[in-house]
PDB file of C-alpha atoms in Angstrom:
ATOM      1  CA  UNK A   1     -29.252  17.746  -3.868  1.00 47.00           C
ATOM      2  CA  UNK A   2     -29.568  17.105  -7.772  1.00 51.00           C
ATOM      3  CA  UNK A   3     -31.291  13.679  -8.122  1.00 55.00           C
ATOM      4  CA  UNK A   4     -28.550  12.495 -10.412  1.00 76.00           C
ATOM      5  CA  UNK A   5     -26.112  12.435  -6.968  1.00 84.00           C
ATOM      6  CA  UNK A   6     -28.987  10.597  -5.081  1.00 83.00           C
ATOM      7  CA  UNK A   7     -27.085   7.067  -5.873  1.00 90.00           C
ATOM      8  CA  UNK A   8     -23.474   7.997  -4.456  1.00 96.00           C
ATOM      9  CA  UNK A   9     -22.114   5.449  -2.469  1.00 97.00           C
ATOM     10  CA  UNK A  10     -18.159   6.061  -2.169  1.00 98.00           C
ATOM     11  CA  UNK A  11     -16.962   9.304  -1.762  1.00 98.00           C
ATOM     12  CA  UNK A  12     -12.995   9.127  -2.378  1.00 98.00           C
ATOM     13  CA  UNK A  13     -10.808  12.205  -1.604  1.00 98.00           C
ATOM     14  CA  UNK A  14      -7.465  12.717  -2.518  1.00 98.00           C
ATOM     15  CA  UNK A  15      -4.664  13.546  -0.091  1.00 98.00           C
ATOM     16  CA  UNK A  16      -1.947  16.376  -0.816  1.00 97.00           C
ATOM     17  CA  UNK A  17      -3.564  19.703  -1.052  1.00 97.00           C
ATOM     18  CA  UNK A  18      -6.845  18.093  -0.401  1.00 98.00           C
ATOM     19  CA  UNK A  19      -6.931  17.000   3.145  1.00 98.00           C
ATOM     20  CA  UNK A  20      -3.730  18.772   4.226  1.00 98.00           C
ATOM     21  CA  UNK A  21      -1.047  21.124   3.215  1.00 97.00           C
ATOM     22  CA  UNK A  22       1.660  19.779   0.786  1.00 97.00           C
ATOM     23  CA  UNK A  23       2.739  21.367  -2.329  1.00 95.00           C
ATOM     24  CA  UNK A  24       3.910  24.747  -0.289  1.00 96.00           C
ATOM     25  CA  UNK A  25       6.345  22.387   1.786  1.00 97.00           C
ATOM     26  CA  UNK A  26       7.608  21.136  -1.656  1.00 96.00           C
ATOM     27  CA  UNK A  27       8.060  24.548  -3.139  1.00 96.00           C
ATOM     28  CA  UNK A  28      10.120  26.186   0.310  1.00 97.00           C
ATOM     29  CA  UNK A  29      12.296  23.275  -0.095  1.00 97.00           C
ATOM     30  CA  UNK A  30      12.731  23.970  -3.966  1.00 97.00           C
ATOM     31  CA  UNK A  31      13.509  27.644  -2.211  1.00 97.00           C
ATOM     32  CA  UNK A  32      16.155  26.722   0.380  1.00 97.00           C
ATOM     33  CA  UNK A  33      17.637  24.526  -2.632  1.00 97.00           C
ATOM     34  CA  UNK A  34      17.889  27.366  -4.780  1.00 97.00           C
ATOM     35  CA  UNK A  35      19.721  29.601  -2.296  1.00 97.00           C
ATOM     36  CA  UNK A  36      22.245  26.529  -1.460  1.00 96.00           C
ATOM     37  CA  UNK A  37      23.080  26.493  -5.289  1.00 97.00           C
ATOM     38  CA  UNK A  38      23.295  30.213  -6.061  1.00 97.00           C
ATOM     39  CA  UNK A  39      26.991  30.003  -6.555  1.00 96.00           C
ATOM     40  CA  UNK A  40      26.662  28.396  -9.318  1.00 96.00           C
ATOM     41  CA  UNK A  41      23.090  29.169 -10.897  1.00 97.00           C
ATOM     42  CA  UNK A  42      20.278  31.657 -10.541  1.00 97.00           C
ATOM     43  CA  UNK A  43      16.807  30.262  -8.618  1.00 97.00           C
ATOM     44  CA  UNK A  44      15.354  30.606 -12.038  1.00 97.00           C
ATOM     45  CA  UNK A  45      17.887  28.290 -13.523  1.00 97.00           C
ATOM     46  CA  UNK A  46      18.042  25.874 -10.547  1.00 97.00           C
ATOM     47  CA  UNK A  47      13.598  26.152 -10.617  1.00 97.00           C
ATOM     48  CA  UNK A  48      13.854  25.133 -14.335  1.00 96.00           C
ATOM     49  CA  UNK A  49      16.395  22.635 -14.309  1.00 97.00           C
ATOM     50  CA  UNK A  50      14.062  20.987 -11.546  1.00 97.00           C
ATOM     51  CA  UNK A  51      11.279  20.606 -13.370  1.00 95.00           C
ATOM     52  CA  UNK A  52      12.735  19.489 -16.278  1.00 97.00           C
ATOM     53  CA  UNK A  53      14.776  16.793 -14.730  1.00 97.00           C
ATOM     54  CA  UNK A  54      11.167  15.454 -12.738  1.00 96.00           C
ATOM     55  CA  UNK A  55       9.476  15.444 -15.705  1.00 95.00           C
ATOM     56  CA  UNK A  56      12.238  13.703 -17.843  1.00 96.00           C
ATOM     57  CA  UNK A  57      11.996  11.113 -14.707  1.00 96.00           C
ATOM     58  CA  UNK A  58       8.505  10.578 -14.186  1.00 93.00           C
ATOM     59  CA  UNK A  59       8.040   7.810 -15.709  1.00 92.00           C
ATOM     60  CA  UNK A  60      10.985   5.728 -14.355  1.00 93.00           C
ATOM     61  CA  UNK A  61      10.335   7.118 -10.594  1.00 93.00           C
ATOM     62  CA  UNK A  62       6.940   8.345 -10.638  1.00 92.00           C
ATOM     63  CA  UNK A  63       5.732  10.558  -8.151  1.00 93.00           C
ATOM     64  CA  UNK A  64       6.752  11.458  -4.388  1.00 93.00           C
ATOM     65  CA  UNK A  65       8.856  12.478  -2.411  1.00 95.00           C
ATOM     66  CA  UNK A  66      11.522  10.410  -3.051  1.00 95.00           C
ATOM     67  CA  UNK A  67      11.468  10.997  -6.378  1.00 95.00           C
ATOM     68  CA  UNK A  68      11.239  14.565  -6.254  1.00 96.00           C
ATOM     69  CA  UNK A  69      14.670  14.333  -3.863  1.00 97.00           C
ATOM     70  CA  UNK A  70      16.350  12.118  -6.909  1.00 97.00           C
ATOM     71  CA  UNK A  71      15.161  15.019  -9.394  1.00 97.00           C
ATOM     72  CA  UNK A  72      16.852  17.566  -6.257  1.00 97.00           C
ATOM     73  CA  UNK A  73      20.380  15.960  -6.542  1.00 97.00           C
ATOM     74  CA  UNK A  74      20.309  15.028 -10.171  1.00 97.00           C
ATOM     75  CA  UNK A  75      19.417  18.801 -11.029  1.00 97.00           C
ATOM     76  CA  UNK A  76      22.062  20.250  -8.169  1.00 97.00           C
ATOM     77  CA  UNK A  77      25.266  18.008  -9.909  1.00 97.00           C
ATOM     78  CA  UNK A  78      23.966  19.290 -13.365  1.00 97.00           C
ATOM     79  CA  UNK A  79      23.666  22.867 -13.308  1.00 96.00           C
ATOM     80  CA  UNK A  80      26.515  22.932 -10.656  1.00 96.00           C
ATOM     81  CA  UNK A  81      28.791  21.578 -13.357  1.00 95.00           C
ATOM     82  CA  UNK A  82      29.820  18.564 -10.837  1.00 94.00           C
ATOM     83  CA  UNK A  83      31.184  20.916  -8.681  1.00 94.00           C
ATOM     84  CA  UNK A  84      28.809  19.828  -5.776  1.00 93.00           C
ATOM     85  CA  UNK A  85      30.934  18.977  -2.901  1.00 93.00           C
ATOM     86  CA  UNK A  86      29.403  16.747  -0.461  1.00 93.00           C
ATOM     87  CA  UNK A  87      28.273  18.922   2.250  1.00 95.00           C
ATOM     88  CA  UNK A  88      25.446  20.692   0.255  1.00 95.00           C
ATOM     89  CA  UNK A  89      24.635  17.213  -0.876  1.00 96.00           C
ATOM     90  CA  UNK A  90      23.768  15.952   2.501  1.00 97.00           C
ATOM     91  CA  UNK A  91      21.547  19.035   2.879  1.00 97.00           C
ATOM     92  CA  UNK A  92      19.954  18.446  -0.095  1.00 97.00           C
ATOM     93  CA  UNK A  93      19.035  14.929   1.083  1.00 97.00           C
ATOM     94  CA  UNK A  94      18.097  16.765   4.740  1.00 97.00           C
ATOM     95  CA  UNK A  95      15.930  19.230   2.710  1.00 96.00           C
ATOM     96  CA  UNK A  96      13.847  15.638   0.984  1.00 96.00           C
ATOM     97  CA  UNK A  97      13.886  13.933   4.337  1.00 96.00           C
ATOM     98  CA  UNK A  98      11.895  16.695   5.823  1.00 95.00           C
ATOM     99  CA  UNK A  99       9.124  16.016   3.169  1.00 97.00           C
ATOM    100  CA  UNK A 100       9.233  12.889   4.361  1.00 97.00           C
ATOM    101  CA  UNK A 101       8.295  14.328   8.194  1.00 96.00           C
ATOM    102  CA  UNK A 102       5.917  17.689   7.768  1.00 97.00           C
ATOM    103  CA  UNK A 103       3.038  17.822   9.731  1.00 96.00           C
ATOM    104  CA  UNK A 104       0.131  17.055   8.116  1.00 98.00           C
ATOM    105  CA  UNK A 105      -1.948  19.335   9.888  1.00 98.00           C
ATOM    106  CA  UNK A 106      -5.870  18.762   8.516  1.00 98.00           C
ATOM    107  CA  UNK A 107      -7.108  21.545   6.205  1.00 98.00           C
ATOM    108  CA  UNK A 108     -10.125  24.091   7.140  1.00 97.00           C
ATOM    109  CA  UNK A 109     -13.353  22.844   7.490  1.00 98.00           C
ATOM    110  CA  UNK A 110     -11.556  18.701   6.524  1.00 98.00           C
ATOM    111  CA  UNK A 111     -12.172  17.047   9.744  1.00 98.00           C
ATOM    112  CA  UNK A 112     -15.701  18.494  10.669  1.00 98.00           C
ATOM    113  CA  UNK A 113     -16.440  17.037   7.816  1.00 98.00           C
ATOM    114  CA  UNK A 114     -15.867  13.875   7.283  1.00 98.00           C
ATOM    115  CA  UNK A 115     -16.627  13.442  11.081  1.00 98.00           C
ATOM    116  CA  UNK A 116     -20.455  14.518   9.664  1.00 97.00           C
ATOM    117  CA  UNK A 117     -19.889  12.361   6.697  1.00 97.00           C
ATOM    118  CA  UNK A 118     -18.813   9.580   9.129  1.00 96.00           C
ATOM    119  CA  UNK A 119     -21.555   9.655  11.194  1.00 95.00           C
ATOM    120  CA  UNK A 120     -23.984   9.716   8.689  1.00 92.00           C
ATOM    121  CA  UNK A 121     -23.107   5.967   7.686  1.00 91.00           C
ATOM    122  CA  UNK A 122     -24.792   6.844   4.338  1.00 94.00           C
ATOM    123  CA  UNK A 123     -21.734   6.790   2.185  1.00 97.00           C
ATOM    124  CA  UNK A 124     -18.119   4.660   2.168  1.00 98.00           C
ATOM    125  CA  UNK A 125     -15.452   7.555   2.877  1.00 98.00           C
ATOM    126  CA  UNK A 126     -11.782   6.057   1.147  1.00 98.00           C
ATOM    127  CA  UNK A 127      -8.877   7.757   0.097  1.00 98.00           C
ATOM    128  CA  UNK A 128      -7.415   7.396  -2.853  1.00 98.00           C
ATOM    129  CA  UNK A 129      -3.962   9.577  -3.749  1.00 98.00           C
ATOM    130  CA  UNK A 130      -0.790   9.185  -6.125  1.00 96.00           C
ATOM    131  CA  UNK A 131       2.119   8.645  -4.637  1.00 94.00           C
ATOM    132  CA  UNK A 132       4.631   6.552  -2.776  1.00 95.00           C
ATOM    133  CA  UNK A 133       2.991   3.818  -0.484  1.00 96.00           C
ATOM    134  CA  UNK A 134       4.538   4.217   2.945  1.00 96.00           C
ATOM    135  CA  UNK A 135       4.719   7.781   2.092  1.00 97.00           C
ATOM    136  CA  UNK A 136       1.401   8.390   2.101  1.00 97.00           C
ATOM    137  CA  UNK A 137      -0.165   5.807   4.519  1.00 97.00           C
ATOM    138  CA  UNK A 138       2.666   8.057   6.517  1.00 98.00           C
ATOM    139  CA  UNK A 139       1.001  11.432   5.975  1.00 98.00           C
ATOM    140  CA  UNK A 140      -2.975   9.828   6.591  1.00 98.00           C
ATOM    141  CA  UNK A 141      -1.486   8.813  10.241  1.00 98.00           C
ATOM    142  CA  UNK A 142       0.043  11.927  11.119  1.00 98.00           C
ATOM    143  CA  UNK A 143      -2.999  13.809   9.992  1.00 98.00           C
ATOM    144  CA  UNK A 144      -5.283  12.091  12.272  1.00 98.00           C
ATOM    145  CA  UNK A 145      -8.000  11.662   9.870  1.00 98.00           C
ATOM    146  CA  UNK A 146      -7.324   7.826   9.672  1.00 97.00           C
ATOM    147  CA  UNK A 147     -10.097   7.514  11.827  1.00 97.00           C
ATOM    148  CA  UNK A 148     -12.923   8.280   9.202  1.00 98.00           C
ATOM    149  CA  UNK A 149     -11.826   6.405   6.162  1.00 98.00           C
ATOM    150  CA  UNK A 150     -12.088   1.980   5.477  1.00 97.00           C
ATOM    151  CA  UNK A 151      -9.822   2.130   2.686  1.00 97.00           C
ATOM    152  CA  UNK A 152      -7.354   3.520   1.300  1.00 98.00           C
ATOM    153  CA  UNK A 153      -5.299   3.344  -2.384  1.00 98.00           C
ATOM    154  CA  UNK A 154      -2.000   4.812  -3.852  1.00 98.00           C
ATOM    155  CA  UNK A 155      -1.217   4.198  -6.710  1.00 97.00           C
ATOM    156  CA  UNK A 156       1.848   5.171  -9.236  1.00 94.00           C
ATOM    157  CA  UNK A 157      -0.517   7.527 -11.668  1.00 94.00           C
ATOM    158  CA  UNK A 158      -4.214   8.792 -11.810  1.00 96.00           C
ATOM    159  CA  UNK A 159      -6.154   7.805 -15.095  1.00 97.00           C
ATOM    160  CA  UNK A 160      -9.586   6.938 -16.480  1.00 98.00           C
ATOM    161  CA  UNK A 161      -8.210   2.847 -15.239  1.00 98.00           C
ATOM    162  CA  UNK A 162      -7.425   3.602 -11.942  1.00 98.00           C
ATOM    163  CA  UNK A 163     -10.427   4.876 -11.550  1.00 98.00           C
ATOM    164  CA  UNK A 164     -12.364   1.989 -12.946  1.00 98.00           C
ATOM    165  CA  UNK A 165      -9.919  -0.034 -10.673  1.00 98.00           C
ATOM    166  CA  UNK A 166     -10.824   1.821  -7.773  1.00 98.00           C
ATOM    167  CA  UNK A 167     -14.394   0.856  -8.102  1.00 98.00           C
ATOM    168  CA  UNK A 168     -14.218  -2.563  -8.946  1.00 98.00           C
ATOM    169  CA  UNK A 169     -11.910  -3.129  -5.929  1.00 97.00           C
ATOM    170  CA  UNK A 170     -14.936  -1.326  -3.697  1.00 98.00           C
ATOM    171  CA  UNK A 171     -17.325  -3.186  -5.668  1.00 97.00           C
ATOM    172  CA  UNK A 172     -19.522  -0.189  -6.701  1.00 97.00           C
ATOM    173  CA  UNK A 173     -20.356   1.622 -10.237  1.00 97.00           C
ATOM    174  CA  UNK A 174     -18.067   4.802 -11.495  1.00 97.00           C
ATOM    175  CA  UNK A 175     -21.842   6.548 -10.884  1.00 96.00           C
ATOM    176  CA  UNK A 176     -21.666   5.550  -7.763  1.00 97.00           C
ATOM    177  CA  UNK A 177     -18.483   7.150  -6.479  1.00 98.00           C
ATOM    178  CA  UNK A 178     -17.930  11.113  -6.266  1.00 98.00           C
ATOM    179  CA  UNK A 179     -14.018  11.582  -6.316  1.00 98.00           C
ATOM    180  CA  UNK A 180     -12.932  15.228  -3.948  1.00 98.00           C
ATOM    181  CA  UNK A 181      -9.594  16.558  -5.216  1.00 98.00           C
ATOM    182  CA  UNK A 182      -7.571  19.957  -5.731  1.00 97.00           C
ATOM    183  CA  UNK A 183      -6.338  18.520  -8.718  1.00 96.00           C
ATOM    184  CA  UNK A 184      -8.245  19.140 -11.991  1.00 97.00           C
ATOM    185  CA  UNK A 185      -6.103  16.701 -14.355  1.00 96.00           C
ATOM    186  CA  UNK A 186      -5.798  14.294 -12.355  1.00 96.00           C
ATOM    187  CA  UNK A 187      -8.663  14.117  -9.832  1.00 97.00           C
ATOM    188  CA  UNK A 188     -11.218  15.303 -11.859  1.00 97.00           C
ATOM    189  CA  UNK A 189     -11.058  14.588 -15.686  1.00 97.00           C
ATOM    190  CA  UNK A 190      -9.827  10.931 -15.584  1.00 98.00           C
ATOM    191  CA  UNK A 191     -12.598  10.917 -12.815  1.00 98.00           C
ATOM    192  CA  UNK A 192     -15.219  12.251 -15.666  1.00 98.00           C
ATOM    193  CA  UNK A 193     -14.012   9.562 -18.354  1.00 98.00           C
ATOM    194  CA  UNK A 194     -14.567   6.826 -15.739  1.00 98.00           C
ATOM    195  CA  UNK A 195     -18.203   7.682 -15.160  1.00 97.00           C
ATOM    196  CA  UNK A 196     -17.900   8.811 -11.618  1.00 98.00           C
ATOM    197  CA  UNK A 197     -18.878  12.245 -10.209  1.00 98.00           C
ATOM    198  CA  UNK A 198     -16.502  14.966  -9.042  1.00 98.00           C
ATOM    199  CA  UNK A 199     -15.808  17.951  -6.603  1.00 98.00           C
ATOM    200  CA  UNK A 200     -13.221  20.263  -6.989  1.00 98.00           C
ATOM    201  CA  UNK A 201     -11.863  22.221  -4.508  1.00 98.00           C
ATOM    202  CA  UNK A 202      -8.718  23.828  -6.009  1.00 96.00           C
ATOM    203  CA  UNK A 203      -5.870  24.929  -3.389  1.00 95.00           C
ATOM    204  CA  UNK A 204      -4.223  28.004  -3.446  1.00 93.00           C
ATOM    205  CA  UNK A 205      -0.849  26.463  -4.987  1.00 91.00           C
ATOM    206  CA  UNK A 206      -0.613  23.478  -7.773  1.00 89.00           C
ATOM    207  CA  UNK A 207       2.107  22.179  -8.939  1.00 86.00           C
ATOM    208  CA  UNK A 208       3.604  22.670 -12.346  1.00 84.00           C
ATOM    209  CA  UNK A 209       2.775  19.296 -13.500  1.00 83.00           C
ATOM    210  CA  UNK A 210      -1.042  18.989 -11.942  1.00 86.00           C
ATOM    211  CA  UNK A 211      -1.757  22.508 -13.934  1.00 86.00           C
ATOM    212  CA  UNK A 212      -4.868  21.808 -16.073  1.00 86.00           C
ATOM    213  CA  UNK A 213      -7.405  23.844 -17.916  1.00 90.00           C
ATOM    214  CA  UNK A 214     -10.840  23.246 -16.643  1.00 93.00           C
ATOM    215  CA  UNK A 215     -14.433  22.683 -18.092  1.00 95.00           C
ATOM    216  CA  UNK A 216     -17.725  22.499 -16.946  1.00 95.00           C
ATOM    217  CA  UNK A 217     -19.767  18.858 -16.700  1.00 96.00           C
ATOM    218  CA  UNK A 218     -22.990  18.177 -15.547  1.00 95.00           C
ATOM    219  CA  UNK A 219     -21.418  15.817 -12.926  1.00 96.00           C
ATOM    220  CA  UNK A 220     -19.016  17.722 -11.792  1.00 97.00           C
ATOM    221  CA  UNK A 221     -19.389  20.317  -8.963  1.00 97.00           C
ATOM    222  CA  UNK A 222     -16.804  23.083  -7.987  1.00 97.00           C
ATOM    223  CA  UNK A 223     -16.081  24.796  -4.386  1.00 97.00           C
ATOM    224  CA  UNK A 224     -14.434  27.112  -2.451  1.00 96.00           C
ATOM    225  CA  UNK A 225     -14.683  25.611   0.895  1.00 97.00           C
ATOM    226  CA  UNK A 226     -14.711  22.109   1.770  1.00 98.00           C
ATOM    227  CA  UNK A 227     -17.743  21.607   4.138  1.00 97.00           C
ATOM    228  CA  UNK A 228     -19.276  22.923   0.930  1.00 97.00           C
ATOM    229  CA  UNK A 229     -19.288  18.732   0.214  1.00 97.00           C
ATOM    230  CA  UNK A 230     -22.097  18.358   2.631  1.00 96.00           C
ATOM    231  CA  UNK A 231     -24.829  20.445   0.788  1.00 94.00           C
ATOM    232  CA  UNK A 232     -23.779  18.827  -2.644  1.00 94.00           C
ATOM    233  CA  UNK A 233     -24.374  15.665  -0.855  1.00 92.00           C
ATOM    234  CA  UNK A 234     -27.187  16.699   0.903  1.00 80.00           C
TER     235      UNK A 234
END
């Protein structure tokens, strides 16, 4: 282990795509919604029109699922012209509530470790994810991995303040805390700017918004497999 990790305290991991499956659930319900609205628009149309309408409402309903099944409806009336009768509307609120119920099954290699991490008592193990609220503490129950962490935090949006927030409210330095996340915009640089360390573990899909190009950092470390954590942590 580099010396300059010898002073972690907190390790913090993100949830969605991090500790279990979640953006492919998103993106086979963006699939079913396309095929409900091909009489009156192309997938491509209906995929576009999506993310336009999340990003024009990010910052009034920020991110989730809830908001992404606002976006679902809002996009559905548009580019069917208003012709949306209300049948496929309640299935496209049946499509959001499943989000709201997927099993969040724990990634390869997740629970191993942080049952090593755990038992090591060396560090504070916390989660800290985007999101909605009862959304997410949701999703951490299901997944069984509860267990292993003392804290957790969602919050509406991941920058260099939350971070800073984070730590003060664990009362530890930004050098202190490592921060594990598939997400390299918003797990990893605001991360960076806050002083804390980082490991990215990038999952297989990302979503439009979360894309980010990358950059090296001397405290940032990058892998392909998530027990991977216990040899940067030594």
């Amino acid at each position: 282990m580099n010396k300059k990790w010898n002073d972690i305290r907190v390790v913090a991991f993100d949830a969605d795509d991090t500790l279990w499956d979640c953006q492919s659930w998103f993106d086979e319900v963006e699939r079913k919604c396309c095929e409900l609205l091909s009489p009156w628009a192309t997938a491509r149309e209906v995929s576009e029109g999506l993310f336009a309408t999340e990003r024009k409402n990010l910052s009034l309903t920020g991110y989730g699922t809830k908001a992404f099944t606002l976006s679902l409806v809002e996009n559905a009336v548009r580019v069917s012209r208003e012709q949306l009768t209300g049948d496929v509307v309640m299935k496209l609120l049946e499509l959001g509530r499943e989000l709201l119920l997927f099993p969040t099954t724990p990634l390869p290699e997740v629970q191993e470790t942080l049952e090593t991490l755990s038992l090591s008592r060396r560090y504070q193990l916390v989660v800290f994810t985007k999101g909605e609220l009862l959304d997410q503490e949701n999703k951490l129950h299901r997944s069984g991995l509860e267990q292993y962490f003392s804290h957790m935090e969602t919050v509406s949006n991941k920058t260099e303040k939350e971070y800073r927030q984070l730590c003060e409210n664990l009362g530890v330095a930004p050098e202190q805390t490592v921060m594990v996340g598939n997400s390299f915009r918003s797990d990893i640089v605001p991360a960076l700017a806050a002083g804390a360390y980082s490991v990215y573990i990038p999952y297989h899909v990302v979503w439009e918004l979360e894309k980010s190009e990358e950059f090296p950092h001397e405290r940032l470390r990058k892998i392909d497999h998530f027990n991977e954590i216990l040899d940067i942590l030594g």
